[in-house]
Amino acid sequence: MKEDITWIEVGRVADIPPAGARVVKTKHGDVAVFRTADDDVFAVRDRCPHAGGPLSQGIVHGARVTCPLHNWVIDLASGEATGPDEGCAGTFPVQVEDGLIRLGLRLGQLAAAS
């Protein structure tokens, strides 16, 4: 079954500091767009599956982020908690072309702002 995805431009890779994040607000919650030190880009729901901490304010290391509230580590590619912790923040598809980042939102997740 084909999934309907709408792509929205959310900025340039250069707009996000290495090992940093920006937040995109949607009708269904905030999405954290991460840039790793290697310039890979990932998008994860900006809510830790443990206690709802803002992952965009966490520490990015490799392709993971540590939640600022309770140090849960989330894999940016899968959104899954690592180690003994269990849970998933949820991910969103991203495209990067000529430095421009596009975020893929499934039908019903269309961006409201930012």
Short mmCIF file of N, CA and C in Angstrom, two decimals:
data_model
loop_
_atom_site.label_atom_id
_atom_site.label_comp_id
_atom_site.label_asym_id
_atom_site.label_seq_id
_atom_site.Cartn_x
_atom_site.Cartn_y
_atom_site.Cartn_z
N MET A 1 0.84 -1.18 0.00
CA MET A 1 0.00 0.00 0.00
C MET A 1 0.89 1.24 0.00
N LYS A 2 0.64 2.14 -0.92
CA LYS A 2 1.42 3.37 -1.04
C LYS A 2 0.97 4.36 0.02
N GLU A 3 1.98 4.98 0.65
CA GLU A 3 1.68 5.94 1.70
C GLU A 3 1.75 7.35 1.11
N ASP A 4 0.75 8.18 1.39
CA ASP A 4 0.74 9.56 0.92
C ASP A 4 1.63 10.40 1.81
N ILE A 5 2.66 10.98 1.21
CA ILE A 5 3.59 11.84 1.93
C ILE A 5 3.65 13.19 1.22
N THR A 6 3.55 14.24 2.02
CA THR A 6 3.74 15.59 1.52
C THR A 6 5.09 16.09 1.99
N TRP A 7 5.87 16.62 1.06
CA TRP A 7 7.22 17.12 1.39
C TRP A 7 7.17 18.62 1.58
N ILE A 8 7.72 19.09 2.71
CA ILE A 8 7.79 20.53 2.95
C ILE A 8 9.26 20.92 3.17
N GLU A 9 9.61 22.10 2.67
CA GLU A 9 10.96 22.62 2.88
C GLU A 9 11.04 23.19 4.28
N VAL A 10 12.10 22.81 5.02
CA VAL A 10 12.23 23.27 6.40
C VAL A 10 13.52 24.05 6.64
N GLY A 11 14.29 24.30 5.60
CA GLY A 11 15.50 25.08 5.75
C GLY A 11 16.69 24.38 5.12
N ARG A 12 17.85 24.94 5.38
CA ARG A 12 19.08 24.41 4.80
C ARG A 12 19.88 23.68 5.88
N VAL A 13 20.68 22.74 5.46
CA VAL A 13 21.53 22.01 6.40
C VAL A 13 22.40 23.01 7.18
N ALA A 14 22.89 24.03 6.49
CA ALA A 14 23.75 25.03 7.12
C ALA A 14 23.03 25.83 8.20
N ASP A 15 21.69 25.81 8.19
CA ASP A 15 20.92 26.53 9.22
C ASP A 15 20.97 25.81 10.58
N ILE A 16 21.34 24.54 10.57
CA ILE A 16 21.41 23.74 11.80
C ILE A 16 22.87 23.55 12.15
N PRO A 17 23.30 23.88 13.36
CA PRO A 17 24.70 23.68 13.70
C PRO A 17 25.04 22.19 13.73
N PRO A 18 26.30 21.83 13.43
CA PRO A 18 26.69 20.42 13.54
C PRO A 18 26.38 19.90 14.95
N ALA A 19 25.84 18.68 15.02
CA ALA A 19 25.41 18.07 16.28
C ALA A 19 24.35 18.92 16.96
N GLY A 20 23.46 19.48 16.15
CA GLY A 20 22.39 20.33 16.68
C GLY A 20 21.04 19.95 16.10
N ALA A 21 20.03 20.75 16.43
CA ALA A 21 18.66 20.45 15.98
C ALA A 21 17.86 21.73 15.82
N ARG A 22 16.82 21.64 15.04
CA ARG A 22 15.81 22.68 14.91
C ARG A 22 14.46 22.01 15.06
N VAL A 23 13.45 22.79 15.45
CA VAL A 23 12.11 22.25 15.66
C VAL A 23 11.18 22.75 14.57
N VAL A 24 10.40 21.83 14.00
CA VAL A 24 9.36 22.16 13.04
C VAL A 24 8.03 21.85 13.71
N LYS A 25 7.17 22.85 13.78
CA LYS A 25 5.87 22.66 14.43
C LYS A 25 4.86 22.13 13.41
N THR A 26 4.12 21.10 13.80
CA THR A 26 3.08 20.54 12.94
C THR A 26 1.78 20.50 13.73
N LYS A 27 0.70 20.21 13.04
CA LYS A 27 -0.60 20.09 13.70
C LYS A 27 -0.59 19.01 14.78
N HIS A 28 0.26 18.03 14.60
CA HIS A 28 0.26 16.87 15.50
C HIS A 28 1.48 16.79 16.39
N GLY A 29 2.13 17.93 16.59
CA GLY A 29 3.27 17.95 17.49
C GLY A 29 4.54 18.42 16.81
N ASP A 30 5.53 18.69 17.63
CA ASP A 30 6.80 19.20 17.13
C ASP A 30 7.67 18.06 16.59
N VAL A 31 8.39 18.36 15.52
CA VAL A 31 9.34 17.43 14.92
C VAL A 31 10.73 18.04 15.07
N ALA A 32 11.66 17.29 15.61
CA ALA A 32 13.05 17.74 15.75
C ALA A 32 13.83 17.27 14.53
N VAL A 33 14.43 18.22 13.83
CA VAL A 33 15.28 17.91 12.68
C VAL A 33 16.72 18.05 13.15
N PHE A 34 17.47 16.94 13.11
CA PHE A 34 18.84 16.88 13.63
C PHE A 34 19.85 16.89 12.49
N ARG A 35 20.98 17.53 12.75
CA ARG A 35 22.15 17.44 11.89
C ARG A 35 23.27 16.85 12.74
N THR A 36 23.85 15.76 12.27
CA THR A 36 24.95 15.16 13.02
C THR A 36 26.25 15.87 12.67
N ALA A 37 27.31 15.53 13.38
CA ALA A 37 28.64 16.11 13.10
C ALA A 37 29.12 15.72 11.71
N ASP A 38 28.59 14.60 11.16
CA ASP A 38 28.95 14.15 9.81
C ASP A 38 28.00 14.69 8.75
N ASP A 39 27.14 15.64 9.12
CA ASP A 39 26.17 16.28 8.22
C ASP A 39 25.04 15.37 7.76
N ASP A 40 24.81 14.26 8.45
CA ASP A 40 23.62 13.48 8.17
C ASP A 40 22.44 14.19 8.82
N VAL A 41 21.25 14.04 8.21
CA VAL A 41 20.06 14.73 8.71
C VAL A 41 18.99 13.70 9.02
N PHE A 42 18.37 13.84 10.19
CA PHE A 42 17.30 12.95 10.63
C PHE A 42 16.16 13.78 11.19
N ALA A 43 14.96 13.21 11.17
CA ALA A 43 13.81 13.88 11.78
C ALA A 43 13.10 12.89 12.71
N VAL A 44 12.89 13.33 13.94
CA VAL A 44 12.30 12.50 14.98
C VAL A 44 11.26 13.35 15.72
N ARG A 45 10.19 12.72 16.17
CA ARG A 45 9.23 13.44 16.99
C ARG A 45 9.98 14.04 18.19
N ASP A 46 9.71 15.30 18.49
CA ASP A 46 10.47 16.01 19.55
C ASP A 46 9.90 15.69 20.92
N ARG A 47 9.83 14.40 21.21
CA ARG A 47 9.25 13.97 22.48
C ARG A 47 9.84 12.61 22.84
N CYS A 48 10.61 12.59 23.91
CA CYS A 48 11.21 11.32 24.34
C CYS A 48 10.11 10.33 24.72
N PRO A 49 10.24 9.06 24.32
CA PRO A 49 9.20 8.07 24.66
C PRO A 49 9.14 7.76 26.15
N HIS A 50 10.12 8.17 26.91
CA HIS A 50 10.13 7.90 28.35
C HIS A 50 9.23 8.87 29.12
N ALA A 51 9.60 10.15 29.13
CA ALA A 51 8.85 11.13 29.92
C ALA A 51 8.49 12.38 29.13
N GLY A 52 8.64 12.31 27.80
CA GLY A 52 8.21 13.43 26.97
C GLY A 52 9.21 14.58 26.89
N GLY A 53 10.45 14.35 27.27
CA GLY A 53 11.46 15.41 27.20
C GLY A 53 11.70 15.87 25.77
N PRO A 54 12.07 17.14 25.61
CA PRO A 54 12.31 17.69 24.26
C PRO A 54 13.65 17.20 23.70
N LEU A 55 13.59 16.23 22.79
CA LEU A 55 14.82 15.65 22.24
C LEU A 55 15.66 16.70 21.52
N SER A 56 15.02 17.73 20.97
CA SER A 56 15.76 18.78 20.26
C SER A 56 16.73 19.51 21.19
N GLN A 57 16.54 19.40 22.48
CA GLN A 57 17.43 20.05 23.44
C GLN A 57 18.45 19.08 24.02
N GLY A 58 18.47 17.85 23.48
CA GLY A 58 19.40 16.85 23.96
C GLY A 58 20.78 16.98 23.32
N ILE A 59 21.67 16.10 23.73
CA ILE A 59 23.04 16.08 23.22
C ILE A 59 23.12 15.07 22.09
N VAL A 60 23.56 15.54 20.91
CA VAL A 60 23.71 14.67 19.74
C VAL A 60 25.12 14.10 19.75
N HIS A 61 25.22 12.77 19.63
CA HIS A 61 26.52 12.09 19.57
C HIS A 61 26.38 10.96 18.57
N GLY A 62 27.20 11.05 17.52
CA GLY A 62 27.04 10.10 16.42
C GLY A 62 25.66 10.30 15.81
N ALA A 63 24.95 9.19 15.59
CA ALA A 63 23.59 9.25 15.06
C ALA A 63 22.58 8.97 16.17
N ARG A 64 22.88 9.49 17.37
CA ARG A 64 22.00 9.32 18.52
C ARG A 64 21.85 10.65 19.26
N VAL A 65 20.79 10.74 20.05
CA VAL A 65 20.60 11.91 20.90
C VAL A 65 20.26 11.43 22.30
N THR A 66 20.81 12.12 23.29
CA THR A 66 20.50 11.81 24.68
C THR A 66 19.48 12.82 25.19
N CYS A 67 18.37 12.30 25.70
CA CYS A 67 17.29 13.16 26.20
C CYS A 67 17.81 14.00 27.37
N PRO A 68 17.47 15.29 27.40
CA PRO A 68 17.96 16.15 28.48
C PRO A 68 17.31 15.88 29.83
N LEU A 69 16.21 15.15 29.88
CA LEU A 69 15.54 14.93 31.17
C LEU A 69 16.12 13.76 31.96
N HIS A 70 16.21 12.58 31.33
CA HIS A 70 16.62 11.39 32.08
C HIS A 70 17.68 10.57 31.38
N ASN A 71 18.37 11.18 30.41
CA ASN A 71 19.50 10.55 29.73
C ASN A 71 19.15 9.30 28.92
N TRP A 72 17.91 9.16 28.52
CA TRP A 72 17.62 8.08 27.58
C TRP A 72 18.31 8.41 26.27
N VAL A 73 18.82 7.36 25.60
CA VAL A 73 19.51 7.56 24.33
C VAL A 73 18.60 7.04 23.21
N ILE A 74 18.36 7.91 22.23
CA ILE A 74 17.47 7.59 21.12
C ILE A 74 18.27 7.51 19.83
N ASP A 75 18.10 6.42 19.08
CA ASP A 75 18.73 6.27 17.78
C ASP A 75 17.98 7.16 16.79
N LEU A 76 18.69 8.05 16.11
CA LEU A 76 18.03 9.01 15.23
C LEU A 76 17.47 8.37 13.96
N ALA A 77 18.06 7.27 13.50
CA ALA A 77 17.57 6.61 12.29
C ALA A 77 16.26 5.87 12.52
N SER A 78 16.14 5.22 13.69
CA SER A 78 14.95 4.41 13.95
C SER A 78 13.97 5.07 14.93
N GLY A 79 14.46 6.01 15.72
CA GLY A 79 13.63 6.62 16.76
C GLY A 79 13.53 5.76 18.01
N GLU A 80 14.18 4.59 17.98
CA GLU A 80 14.08 3.64 19.09
C GLU A 80 15.05 3.99 20.22
N ALA A 81 14.62 3.74 21.44
CA ALA A 81 15.50 3.87 22.60
C ALA A 81 16.55 2.77 22.51
N THR A 82 17.75 3.07 22.99
CA THR A 82 18.83 2.09 22.94
C THR A 82 19.08 1.53 24.34
N GLY A 83 19.95 0.51 24.41
CA GLY A 83 20.28 -0.10 25.69
C GLY A 83 19.09 -0.84 26.26
N PRO A 84 18.97 -0.85 27.57
CA PRO A 84 17.89 -1.60 28.20
C PRO A 84 16.53 -0.89 28.10
N ASP A 85 16.53 0.37 27.69
CA ASP A 85 15.27 1.13 27.61
C ASP A 85 14.48 0.71 26.38
N GLU A 86 13.18 0.83 26.47
CA GLU A 86 12.30 0.46 25.36
C GLU A 86 11.33 1.58 25.07
N GLY A 87 11.11 1.85 23.78
CA GLY A 87 10.19 2.89 23.35
C GLY A 87 10.67 3.48 22.05
N CYS A 88 9.78 4.18 21.38
CA CYS A 88 10.13 4.76 20.09
C CYS A 88 9.54 6.17 20.00
N ALA A 89 10.38 7.12 19.60
CA ALA A 89 9.93 8.50 19.45
C ALA A 89 9.18 8.68 18.14
N GLY A 90 9.43 7.83 17.16
CA GLY A 90 8.83 7.99 15.85
C GLY A 90 9.71 8.84 14.96
N THR A 91 9.84 8.44 13.71
CA THR A 91 10.69 9.16 12.77
C THR A 91 9.88 9.69 11.60
N PHE A 92 10.49 10.59 10.87
CA PHE A 92 9.89 11.17 9.67
C PHE A 92 10.93 11.09 8.55
N PRO A 93 10.49 10.85 7.33
CA PRO A 93 11.46 10.82 6.22
C PRO A 93 11.99 12.22 5.93
N VAL A 94 13.26 12.28 5.55
CA VAL A 94 13.86 13.56 5.13
C VAL A 94 14.57 13.36 3.79
N GLN A 95 14.64 14.43 3.04
CA GLN A 95 15.40 14.47 1.80
C GLN A 95 16.32 15.68 1.88
N VAL A 96 17.55 15.53 1.43
CA VAL A 96 18.48 16.66 1.36
C VAL A 96 18.96 16.75 -0.08
N GLU A 97 18.73 17.92 -0.69
CA GLU A 97 19.17 18.12 -2.06
C GLU A 97 19.77 19.51 -2.17
N ASP A 98 21.02 19.58 -2.59
CA ASP A 98 21.74 20.85 -2.70
C ASP A 98 21.68 21.63 -1.38
N GLY A 99 21.75 20.93 -0.28
CA GLY A 99 21.75 21.57 1.04
C GLY A 99 20.39 21.94 1.58
N LEU A 100 19.34 21.74 0.80
CA LEU A 100 17.97 22.06 1.23
C LEU A 100 17.33 20.82 1.85
N ILE A 101 16.74 20.99 3.03
CA ILE A 101 16.11 19.88 3.75
C ILE A 101 14.61 19.90 3.50
N ARG A 102 14.08 18.73 3.11
CA ARG A 102 12.63 18.55 2.98
C ARG A 102 12.20 17.49 3.98
N LEU A 103 11.14 17.80 4.69
CA LEU A 103 10.58 16.89 5.69
C LEU A 103 9.34 16.24 5.11
N GLY A 104 9.25 14.93 5.23
CA GLY A 104 8.09 14.20 4.73
C GLY A 104 7.05 14.01 5.83
N LEU A 105 5.86 14.53 5.56
CA LEU A 105 4.76 14.37 6.52
C LEU A 105 3.69 13.51 5.89
N ARG A 106 3.27 12.55 6.65
CA ARG A 106 2.20 11.67 6.17
C ARG A 106 0.88 12.43 6.21
N LEU A 107 -0.05 12.01 5.40
CA LEU A 107 -1.37 12.65 5.36
C LEU A 107 -1.88 12.83 6.78
N GLY A 108 -2.31 14.01 7.11
CA GLY A 108 -2.80 14.29 8.45
C GLY A 108 -1.74 14.90 9.36
N GLN A 109 -0.50 15.01 8.86
CA GLN A 109 0.57 15.60 9.67
C GLN A 109 1.08 16.89 9.04
N LEU A 110 0.28 17.50 8.20
CA LEU A 110 0.74 18.67 7.46
C LEU A 110 1.18 19.78 8.40
N ALA A 111 2.23 20.45 8.01
CA ALA A 111 2.83 21.49 8.85
C ALA A 111 1.88 22.67 9.05
N ALA A 112 1.91 23.20 10.25
CA ALA A 112 1.10 24.36 10.57
C ALA A 112 1.95 25.62 10.65
N ALA A 113 3.24 25.46 10.93
CA ALA A 113 4.09 26.64 11.08
C ALA A 113 5.55 26.24 11.01
N SER A 114 6.39 27.23 11.06
CA SER A 114 7.85 27.11 11.09
C SER A 114 8.39 26.43 9.89
#
